[in-house]
Short mmCIF file of C-alpha atoms in Angstrom, two decimals:
data_model
loop_
_atom_site.label_atom_id
_atom_site.label_comp_id
_atom_site.label_asym_id
_atom_site.label_seq_id
_atom_site.Cartn_x
_atom_site.Cartn_y
_atom_site.Cartn_z
CA GLY A 1 -5.33 -15.41 -5.60
CA ALA A 2 -5.57 -11.60 -5.36
CA VAL A 3 -3.04 -10.77 -8.03
CA VAL A 4 -2.68 -7.28 -9.44
CA SER A 5 -0.55 -6.59 -12.49
CA GLN A 6 0.86 -3.35 -13.81
CA HIS A 7 2.24 -2.53 -17.20
CA PRO A 8 4.80 -1.35 -18.06
CA SER A 9 7.13 -2.10 -15.17
CA ARG A 10 9.60 0.52 -16.31
CA VAL A 11 9.38 3.40 -18.76
CA ILE A 12 11.79 6.07 -19.85
CA CYS A 13 10.40 8.95 -21.86
CA LYS A 14 11.30 12.41 -23.07
CA SER A 15 9.97 15.51 -21.39
CA GLY A 16 6.62 16.58 -22.82
CA THR A 17 5.39 13.13 -23.80
CA SER A 18 2.48 11.26 -22.24
CA VAL A 19 2.74 7.90 -20.56
CA LYS A 20 -0.08 5.44 -19.86
CA ILE A 21 0.16 2.90 -17.05
CA GLU A 22 -2.29 -0.01 -16.82
CA CYS A 23 -3.38 -1.71 -13.63
CA ARG A 24 -5.31 -4.98 -13.79
CA SER A 25 -6.81 -7.21 -11.11
CA LEU A 26 -6.24 -10.67 -12.58
CA ASP A 27 -8.35 -12.94 -10.42
CA PHE A 28 -10.93 -10.73 -8.74
CA GLN A 29 -13.20 -7.82 -9.49
CA ALA A 30 -12.14 -4.56 -7.93
CA THR A 31 -14.82 -2.01 -7.07
CA THR A 32 -12.12 0.46 -6.13
CA MET A 33 -8.60 1.03 -7.30
CA PHE A 34 -6.04 3.39 -5.87
CA TRP A 35 -3.02 5.09 -7.40
CA TYR A 36 0.03 5.91 -5.31
CA ARG A 37 3.36 7.54 -5.93
CA GLN A 38 6.51 6.84 -3.94
CA PHE A 39 9.78 8.74 -4.02
CA PRO A 40 12.99 7.05 -2.81
CA LYS A 41 13.08 6.44 0.94
CA GLN A 42 9.70 8.12 1.38
CA SER A 43 6.26 6.88 2.30
CA LEU A 44 3.55 5.95 -0.15
CA MET A 45 1.54 8.98 -1.22
CA LEU A 46 -2.04 8.44 -2.33
CA MET A 47 -2.75 10.28 -5.57
CA ALA A 48 -6.32 9.29 -6.33
CA THR A 49 -9.11 6.83 -5.71
CA SER A 50 -11.16 5.47 -8.58
CA ASN A 51 -14.39 3.52 -8.63
CA GLU A 52 -15.53 1.62 -11.69
CA GLY A 53 -17.61 3.80 -13.93
CA SER A 54 -17.09 6.95 -11.89
CA LYS A 55 -14.73 9.89 -12.02
CA ALA A 56 -11.64 9.53 -9.88
CA THR A 57 -11.28 11.42 -6.63
CA TYR A 58 -7.93 13.17 -6.45
CA GLU A 59 -6.00 14.02 -3.32
CA GLN A 60 -5.19 17.61 -2.54
CA GLY A 61 -2.28 18.87 -4.58
CA VAL A 62 -2.60 16.26 -7.34
CA GLU A 63 -3.42 17.82 -10.69
CA LYS A 64 -6.29 15.91 -12.26
CA ASP A 65 -5.56 17.33 -15.72
CA LYS A 66 -2.02 16.04 -15.51
CA PHE A 67 -2.74 12.64 -14.04
CA LEU A 68 -5.71 11.24 -15.94
CA ILE A 69 -7.34 8.20 -14.39
CA ASN A 70 -9.83 5.94 -16.10
CA HIS A 71 -11.49 2.97 -14.37
CA ALA A 72 -13.30 1.46 -17.32
CA SER A 73 -14.09 -1.95 -15.88
CA LEU A 74 -13.99 -3.91 -12.63
CA THR A 75 -10.56 -5.27 -13.57
CA LEU A 76 -8.81 -2.36 -15.28
CA SER A 77 -7.72 1.13 -14.31
CA THR A 78 -5.30 3.33 -16.21
CA LEU A 79 -3.19 6.30 -15.17
CA THR A 80 -1.96 8.63 -17.90
CA VAL A 81 0.76 11.10 -17.03
CA THR A 82 0.29 13.89 -19.55
CA SER A 83 3.13 16.16 -20.70
CA ALA A 84 5.54 14.47 -18.33
CA HIS A 85 8.41 16.44 -16.86
CA PRO A 86 11.51 15.28 -14.93
CA GLU A 87 9.83 16.08 -11.60
CA ASP A 88 7.19 13.45 -12.45
CA SER A 89 9.86 10.76 -12.32
CA SER A 90 8.81 8.40 -9.55
CA PHE A 91 7.58 4.92 -8.67
CA TYR A 92 3.87 4.67 -9.45
CA ILE A 93 1.93 1.87 -7.76
CA CYS A 94 -1.70 0.87 -8.05
CA SER A 95 -3.76 -1.16 -5.63
CA ALA A 96 -7.13 -2.86 -5.95
CA MET A 97 -9.87 -3.60 -3.43
CA ARG A 98 -12.80 -5.96 -3.88
CA GLY A 99 -15.21 -4.03 -1.71
CA PRO A 100 -15.48 -1.83 1.38
CA GLN A 101 -16.67 -4.50 3.82
CA PRO A 102 -14.22 -6.02 6.29
CA ALA A 103 -12.48 -9.07 4.81
CA TYR A 104 -13.14 -7.66 1.34
CA ASN A 105 -11.38 -4.35 1.88
CA GLU A 106 -7.81 -5.60 1.68
CA GLN A 107 -5.81 -3.62 -0.82
CA PHE A 108 -3.59 -5.70 -3.10
CA PHE A 109 -0.78 -3.87 -4.80
CA GLY A 110 0.59 -4.14 -8.29
CA PRO A 111 4.37 -4.45 -8.76
CA GLY A 112 4.72 -0.77 -9.62
CA THR A 113 5.91 1.24 -12.61
CA ARG A 114 9.15 3.13 -12.47
CA LEU A 115 8.87 6.27 -14.60
CA THR A 116 11.94 8.23 -15.63
CA VAL A 117 11.42 11.45 -17.57
CA LEU A 118 14.50 12.78 -19.31
CA GLN B 1 -5.45 14.58 11.95
CA LYS B 2 -5.53 10.80 11.68
CA GLU B 3 -2.16 9.31 12.48
CA VAL B 4 -0.47 5.94 12.53
CA GLU B 5 2.75 5.73 14.49
CA GLN B 6 5.54 3.20 14.12
CA ASN B 7 9.09 3.06 15.37
CA SER B 8 11.25 3.58 12.29
CA GLY B 9 13.97 1.25 13.56
CA PRO B 10 16.05 -0.37 12.37
CA LEU B 11 15.03 -3.31 14.50
CA SER B 12 17.73 -5.97 14.51
CA VAL B 13 16.74 -9.54 15.41
CA PRO B 14 18.83 -12.72 15.32
CA GLU B 15 17.81 -15.42 12.89
CA GLY B 16 15.36 -17.83 14.47
CA ALA B 17 14.14 -15.35 17.10
CA ILE B 18 10.77 -13.59 17.33
CA ALA B 19 10.49 -10.16 15.75
CA SER B 20 7.91 -7.86 17.35
CA LEU B 21 6.63 -4.86 15.43
CA ASN B 22 4.30 -2.31 16.97
CA CYS B 23 1.91 0.35 15.75
CA THR B 24 -0.49 2.83 17.37
CA TYR B 25 -3.27 4.75 15.70
CA SER B 26 -5.27 7.84 16.60
CA ASP B 27 -8.70 7.29 15.02
CA ARG B 28 -10.86 5.43 17.57
CA VAL B 29 -13.51 4.46 15.01
CA SER B 30 -11.09 2.54 12.79
CA GLN B 31 -12.22 -1.02 12.09
CA SER B 32 -9.71 -2.44 9.60
CA PHE B 33 -5.99 -2.87 10.14
CA PHE B 34 -3.27 -4.18 7.89
CA TRP B 35 0.39 -5.12 7.89
CA TYR B 36 2.37 -4.87 4.67
CA ARG B 37 5.93 -5.84 3.89
CA GLN B 38 7.95 -3.77 1.44
CA TYR B 39 11.34 -4.74 0.09
CA SER B 40 13.57 -1.96 -1.19
CA GLY B 41 12.50 -0.88 -4.67
CA LYS B 42 9.38 -3.08 -4.63
CA SER B 43 5.71 -2.48 -3.98
CA PRO B 44 4.00 -3.36 -0.67
CA GLU B 45 2.84 -6.93 -0.12
CA LEU B 46 -0.08 -7.67 2.21
CA ILE B 47 1.00 -9.85 5.13
CA MET B 48 -1.98 -9.74 7.47
CA SER B 49 -5.34 -8.08 7.93
CA ILE B 50 -7.11 -7.94 11.29
CA TYR B 51 -10.54 -6.62 12.22
CA SER B 52 -11.35 -7.94 15.72
CA ASN B 53 -9.65 -7.63 19.07
CA GLY B 54 -7.26 -10.45 19.85
CA ASP B 55 -4.80 -12.51 17.88
CA LYS B 56 -4.86 -13.71 14.30
CA GLU B 57 -2.28 -16.25 13.18
CA ASP B 58 -1.12 -17.13 9.67
CA GLY B 59 1.92 -19.36 9.47
CA ARG B 60 4.85 -17.65 11.18
CA PHE B 61 2.94 -14.38 11.47
CA THR B 62 0.60 -13.30 14.27
CA ALA B 63 -1.24 -10.00 14.26
CA GLN B 64 -2.59 -8.65 17.54
CA LEU B 65 -5.22 -5.94 17.89
CA ASN B 66 -6.30 -4.01 20.98
CA LYS B 67 -8.87 -1.38 20.04
CA ALA B 68 -9.16 -0.04 23.58
CA SER B 69 -5.45 0.80 23.57
CA GLN B 70 -5.48 1.69 19.84
CA TYR B 71 -2.62 -0.67 19.33
CA VAL B 72 -1.81 -3.26 16.69
CA SER B 73 1.26 -5.46 16.49
CA LEU B 74 2.86 -8.07 14.28
CA LEU B 75 4.93 -10.97 15.56
CA ILE B 76 7.18 -12.94 13.23
CA ARG B 77 8.28 -16.29 14.65
CA ASP B 78 11.43 -18.13 13.56
CA SER B 79 12.69 -15.01 11.76
CA GLN B 80 14.58 -15.63 8.54
CA PRO B 81 17.00 -13.35 6.68
CA SER B 82 14.38 -13.13 3.92
CA ASP B 83 12.09 -11.38 6.42
CA SER B 84 14.44 -8.39 6.35
CA ALA B 85 12.32 -5.58 4.92
CA THR B 86 10.32 -2.53 5.91
CA TYR B 87 7.02 -3.39 7.59
CA LEU B 88 4.20 -0.93 7.10
CA CYS B 89 1.21 -0.64 9.40
CA ALA B 90 -1.93 0.71 7.71
CA VAL B 91 -5.33 1.66 9.13
CA MET B 92 -8.38 2.14 6.95
CA ASP B 93 -10.33 5.35 7.43
CA SER B 94 -14.01 6.02 6.85
CA ASN B 95 -13.34 6.81 3.17
CA TYR B 96 -11.77 3.35 2.70
CA GLN B 97 -8.36 4.93 2.28
CA LEU B 98 -5.31 3.61 4.08
CA ILE B 99 -3.53 5.78 6.62
CA TRP B 100 0.08 4.59 6.63
CA GLY B 101 2.69 4.44 9.30
CA ALA B 102 6.21 5.45 8.30
CA GLY B 103 7.32 1.82 8.48
CA THR B 104 9.76 -0.14 10.63
CA LYS B 105 12.92 -1.42 9.01
CA LEU B 106 13.56 -4.98 10.20
CA ILE B 107 16.97 -6.61 9.88
CA ILE B 108 17.35 -10.33 10.55
CA LYS B 109 20.95 -11.18 11.32
CA PRO B 110 22.16 -14.68 10.33
#
């Protein structure tokens, strides 16, 4: 159990285009989903937290107009990178959490999406 | 500033031995603690969660928590080469976000 999928796993796009990444919890309902970014040999960096039906909460320094997050249901969240530029190239990973209570607050990670912007 | 500290390693352990990974945290009110394993180029995989003082065992893995000392550890028994990875300690804050350690690189030598 506790499987999270992400699609696509890899995307290469031209500068200026938009890219949408989907994150799905396959066998549980996730009240909260998180989006991270990770550069090579660096730690995970939290970009935003999203709750189903609510606007996402973005971390300081993350442009909400550039990284659009939609958490439309308890099993689906999407991240859209708008007008992507080469500096947006990174490994984007989502995670999902069933609830905030202990034993329900484990975060399960998707396999990640590797974005390359040419 | 909430912090989670780990020795970056690498920690080299012979195959079949016990690997011991340690982590300290600064926020005394933390209640939820996690160990993740991350292979190079892959996303983190949850190994253990622990919420109460003491030991929690799952197969070859044992997590230990000491809230008074603000210390959490992970023991891996009968280490295998496939256990070679970076192990991340994470502590949940009051906003349900994970505060991450920098990770310990573990190398199991055949």
